[in-house]
Coordinates of C-alpha atoms in Angstrom, one line a residue:
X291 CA 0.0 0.0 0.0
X292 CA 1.6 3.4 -1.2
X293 CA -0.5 6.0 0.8
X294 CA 1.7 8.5 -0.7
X295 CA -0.2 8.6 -3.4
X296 CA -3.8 9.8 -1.5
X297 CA -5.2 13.1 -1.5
X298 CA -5.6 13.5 2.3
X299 CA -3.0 16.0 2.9
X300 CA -2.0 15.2 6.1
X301 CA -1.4 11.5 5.8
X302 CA 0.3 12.5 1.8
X303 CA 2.8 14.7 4.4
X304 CA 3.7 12.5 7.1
X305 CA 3.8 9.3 4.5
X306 CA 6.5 11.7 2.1
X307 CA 8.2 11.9 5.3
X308 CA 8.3 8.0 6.2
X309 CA 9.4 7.7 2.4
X310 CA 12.5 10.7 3.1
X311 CA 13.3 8.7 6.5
X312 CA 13.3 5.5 4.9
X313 CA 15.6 6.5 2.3
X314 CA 18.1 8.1 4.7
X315 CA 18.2 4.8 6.5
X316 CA 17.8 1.6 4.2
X317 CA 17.4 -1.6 5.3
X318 CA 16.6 -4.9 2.9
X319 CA 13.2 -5.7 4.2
X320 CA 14.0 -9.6 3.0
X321 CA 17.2 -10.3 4.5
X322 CA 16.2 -9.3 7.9
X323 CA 13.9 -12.6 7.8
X324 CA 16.9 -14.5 7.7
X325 CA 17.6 -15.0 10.9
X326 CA 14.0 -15.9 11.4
X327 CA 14.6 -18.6 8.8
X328 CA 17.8 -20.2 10.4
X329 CA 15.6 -20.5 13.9
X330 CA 13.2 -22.9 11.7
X331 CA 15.6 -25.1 10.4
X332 CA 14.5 -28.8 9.9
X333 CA 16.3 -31.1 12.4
X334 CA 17.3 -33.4 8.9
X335 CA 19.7 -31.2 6.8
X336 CA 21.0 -32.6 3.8
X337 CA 20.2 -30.7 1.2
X338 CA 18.5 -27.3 0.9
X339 CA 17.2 -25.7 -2.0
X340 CA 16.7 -21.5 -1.8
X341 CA 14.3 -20.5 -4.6
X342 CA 14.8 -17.2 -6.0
X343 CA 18.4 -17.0 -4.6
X344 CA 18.9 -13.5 -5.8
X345 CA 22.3 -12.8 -5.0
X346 CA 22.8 -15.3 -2.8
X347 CA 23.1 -13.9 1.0
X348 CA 20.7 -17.0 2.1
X349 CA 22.6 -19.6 0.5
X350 CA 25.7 -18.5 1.8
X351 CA 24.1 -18.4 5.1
X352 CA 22.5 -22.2 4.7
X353 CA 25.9 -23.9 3.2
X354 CA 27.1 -23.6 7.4
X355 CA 24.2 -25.5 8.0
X356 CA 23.7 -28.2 5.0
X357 CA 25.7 -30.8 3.6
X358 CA 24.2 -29.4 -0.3
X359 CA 22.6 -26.2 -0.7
X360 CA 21.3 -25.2 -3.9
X361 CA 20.3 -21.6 -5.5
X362 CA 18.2 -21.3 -8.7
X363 CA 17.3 -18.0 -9.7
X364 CA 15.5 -17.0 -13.7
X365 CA 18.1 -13.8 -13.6
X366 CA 21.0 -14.2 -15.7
X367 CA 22.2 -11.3 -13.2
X368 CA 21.9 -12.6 -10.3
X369 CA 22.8 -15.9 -10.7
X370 CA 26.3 -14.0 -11.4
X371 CA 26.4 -12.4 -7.7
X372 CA 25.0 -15.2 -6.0
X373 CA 27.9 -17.9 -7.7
X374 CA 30.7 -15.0 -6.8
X375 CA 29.5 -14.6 -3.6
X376 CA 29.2 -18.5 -2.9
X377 CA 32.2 -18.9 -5.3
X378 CA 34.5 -20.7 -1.7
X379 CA 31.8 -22.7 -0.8
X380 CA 32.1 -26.0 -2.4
X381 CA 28.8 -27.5 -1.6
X382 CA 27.2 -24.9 -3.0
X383 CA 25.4 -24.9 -7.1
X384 CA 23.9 -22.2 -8.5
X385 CA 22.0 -22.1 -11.3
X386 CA 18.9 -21.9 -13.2
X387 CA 17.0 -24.5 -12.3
X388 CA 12.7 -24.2 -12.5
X389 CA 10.7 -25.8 -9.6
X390 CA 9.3 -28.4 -12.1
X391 CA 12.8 -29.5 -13.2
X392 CA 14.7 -29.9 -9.9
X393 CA 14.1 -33.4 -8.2
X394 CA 14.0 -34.4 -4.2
X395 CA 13.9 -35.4 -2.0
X396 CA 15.0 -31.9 -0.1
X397 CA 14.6 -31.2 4.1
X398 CA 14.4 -27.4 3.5
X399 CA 12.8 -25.2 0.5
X400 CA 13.1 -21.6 1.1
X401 CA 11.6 -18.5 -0.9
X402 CA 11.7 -15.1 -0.1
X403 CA 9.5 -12.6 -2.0
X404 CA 9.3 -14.9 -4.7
X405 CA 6.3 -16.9 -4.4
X406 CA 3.8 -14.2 -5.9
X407 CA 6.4 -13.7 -8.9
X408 CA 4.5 -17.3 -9.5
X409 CA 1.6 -19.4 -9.8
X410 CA 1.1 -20.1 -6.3
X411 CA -0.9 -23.5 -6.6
X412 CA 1.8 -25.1 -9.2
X413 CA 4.8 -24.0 -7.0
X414 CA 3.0 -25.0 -3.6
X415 CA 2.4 -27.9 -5.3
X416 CA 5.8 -28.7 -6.6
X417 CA 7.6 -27.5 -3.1
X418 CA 5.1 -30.3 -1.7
X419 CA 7.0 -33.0 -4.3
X420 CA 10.2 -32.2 -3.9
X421 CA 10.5 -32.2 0.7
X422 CA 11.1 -35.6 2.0
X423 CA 8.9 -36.6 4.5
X424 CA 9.6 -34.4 7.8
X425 CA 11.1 -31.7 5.1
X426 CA 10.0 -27.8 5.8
X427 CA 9.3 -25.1 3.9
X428 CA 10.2 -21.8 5.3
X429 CA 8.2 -18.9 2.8
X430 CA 8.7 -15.0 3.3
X431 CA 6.2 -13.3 1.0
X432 CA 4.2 -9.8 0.1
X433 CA 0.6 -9.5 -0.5
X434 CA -2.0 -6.3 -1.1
X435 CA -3.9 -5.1 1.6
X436 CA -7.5 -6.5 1.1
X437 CA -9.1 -6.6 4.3
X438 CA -9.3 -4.2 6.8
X439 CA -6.8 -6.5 9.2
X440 CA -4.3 -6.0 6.0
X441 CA -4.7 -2.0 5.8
X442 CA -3.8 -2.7 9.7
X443 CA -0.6 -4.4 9.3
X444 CA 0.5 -2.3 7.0
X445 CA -0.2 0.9 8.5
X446 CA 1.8 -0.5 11.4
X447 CA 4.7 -1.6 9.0
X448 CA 5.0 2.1 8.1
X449 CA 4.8 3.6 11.4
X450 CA 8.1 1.0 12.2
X451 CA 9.7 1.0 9.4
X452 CA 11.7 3.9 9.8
X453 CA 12.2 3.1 13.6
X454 CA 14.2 -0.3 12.3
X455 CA 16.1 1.5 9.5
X456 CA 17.6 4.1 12.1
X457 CA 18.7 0.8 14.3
X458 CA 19.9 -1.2 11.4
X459 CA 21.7 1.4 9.1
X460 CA 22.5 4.9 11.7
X461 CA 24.3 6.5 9.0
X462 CA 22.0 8.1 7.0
X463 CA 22.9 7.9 3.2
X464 CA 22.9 10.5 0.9
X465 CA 21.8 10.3 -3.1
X466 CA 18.0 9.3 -2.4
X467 CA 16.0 5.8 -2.7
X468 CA 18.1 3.6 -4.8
X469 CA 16.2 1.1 -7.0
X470 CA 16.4 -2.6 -6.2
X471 CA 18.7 -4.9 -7.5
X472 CA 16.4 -7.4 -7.9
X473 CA 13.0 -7.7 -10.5
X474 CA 10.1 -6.2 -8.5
X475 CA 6.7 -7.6 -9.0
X476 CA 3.6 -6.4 -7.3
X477 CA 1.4 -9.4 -5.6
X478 CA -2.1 -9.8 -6.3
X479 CA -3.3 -12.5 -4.1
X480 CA -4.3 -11.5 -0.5
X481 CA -3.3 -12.7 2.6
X482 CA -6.7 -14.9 3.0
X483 CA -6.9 -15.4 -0.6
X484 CA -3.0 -17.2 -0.7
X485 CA -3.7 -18.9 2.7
X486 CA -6.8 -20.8 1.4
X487 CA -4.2 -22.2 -1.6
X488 CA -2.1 -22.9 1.7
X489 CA -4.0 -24.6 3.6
X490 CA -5.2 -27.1 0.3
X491 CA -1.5 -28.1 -0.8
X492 CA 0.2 -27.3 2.8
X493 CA -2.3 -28.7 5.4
X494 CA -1.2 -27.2 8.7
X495 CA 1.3 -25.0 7.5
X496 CA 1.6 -21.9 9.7
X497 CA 0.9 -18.2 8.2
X498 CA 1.4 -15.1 10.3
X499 CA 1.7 -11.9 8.9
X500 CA 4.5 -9.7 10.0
X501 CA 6.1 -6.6 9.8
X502 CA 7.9 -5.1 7.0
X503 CA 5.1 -5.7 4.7
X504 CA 5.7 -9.3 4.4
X505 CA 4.0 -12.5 5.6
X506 CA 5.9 -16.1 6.4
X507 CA 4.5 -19.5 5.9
X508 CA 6.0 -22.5 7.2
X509 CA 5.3 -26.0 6.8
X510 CA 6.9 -29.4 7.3
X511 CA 6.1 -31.8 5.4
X512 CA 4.1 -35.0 7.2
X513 CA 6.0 -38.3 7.8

């Protein structure tokens, strides 16, 4: 939700000056789920499979904690970074692999802010393949605010947003917002709407929404 874009004056002002703040203090809104992540590892960890690697901070992360960690990513780009930034870790591939090409059985699938760049029912479905039995998936996603519980969340994303850039980056940077590095897609499934495609592939899988504007959704797969 970009309420810098309503006509209320008020809220246009004090959401121009979130946008100046957040700007002056950047933070990547999907690697701070990391950590949350590597506390929901599978107690199994041979092989790990990071969808949407981008340039590969995650992997890097999960070769410590898996015998074989693969990245795929569809960006010719990224796939560069993410292979010179893994480029000492030797059980590490990175390529570009698609969800209905790679093979299991895996203990941990991982995507962050990918999953709405996708069909959601045909990856859930194939992330459901590919984990072995007691396997997890570990999902960090975006959605538009739908319901009034969504405008909520957000509203209270904004309000802390700038409150966790100050902590994590002090320094404030000059030169303006800088674009991402990454392709940007905006969602278009809902939080309820994706959590009722969830719930029918993923049975029991936990969804909580979060701050940051994102959502996580984890799920281990039955034995």
């Amino acid at each position: 939700m970009d309420v810098r874009h309503t006509q209320h004056p008020v809220i246009r002002r004090a959401a121009e000056w979130l946008h100046m703040v957040n700007s002056r203090h950047p933070w990547s809104h999907n690697d701070h789920f990391h950590r949350w992540i590597l506390r929901n590892l599978p107690a199994r960890r041979g092989r790990a499979i990071d969808i949407g690697c981008g340039q590969g901070a995650l992997v890097a992360l999960l070769a410590g904690h898996f015998s074989e960690v693969h990245g795929t990513d569809a960006d010719p780009g990224m796939r560069t970074e993410a292979a010179r930034r893994c480029a000492d870790l030797t059980n590490v591939t990175i390529d570009g692999a698609q969800l209905d090409e790679l093979s299991g059985a895996v203990d941990l699938i991982t995507m962050i802010a990918v999953l709405h760049h996708l069909d959601a029912e045909s990856a859930l479905s194939e992330v459901a393949r590919l984990l072995a039995p007691g396997g997890r998936f570990l999902g960090v996603g975006l959605a538009p605010p739908k319901s009034v519980r969504d405008i909520a969340w957000d509203l209270a994303s904004a309000v802390t947003n700038p409150i966790i850039g100050m902590v994590k980056h002090p320094r404030p940077v000059r030169g303006g917002p800088q674009p991402p590095p990454f392709p940007v897609r905006d969602p278009e499934l809902s939080f309820d709407e994706l959590r009722t495609v969830v719930d029918r592939i993923m049975p029991d899988a936990r969804m909580r929404r979060r701050l940051a504007f994102r959502h996580t959704i984890a799920w281990t797969k039955p034995t």
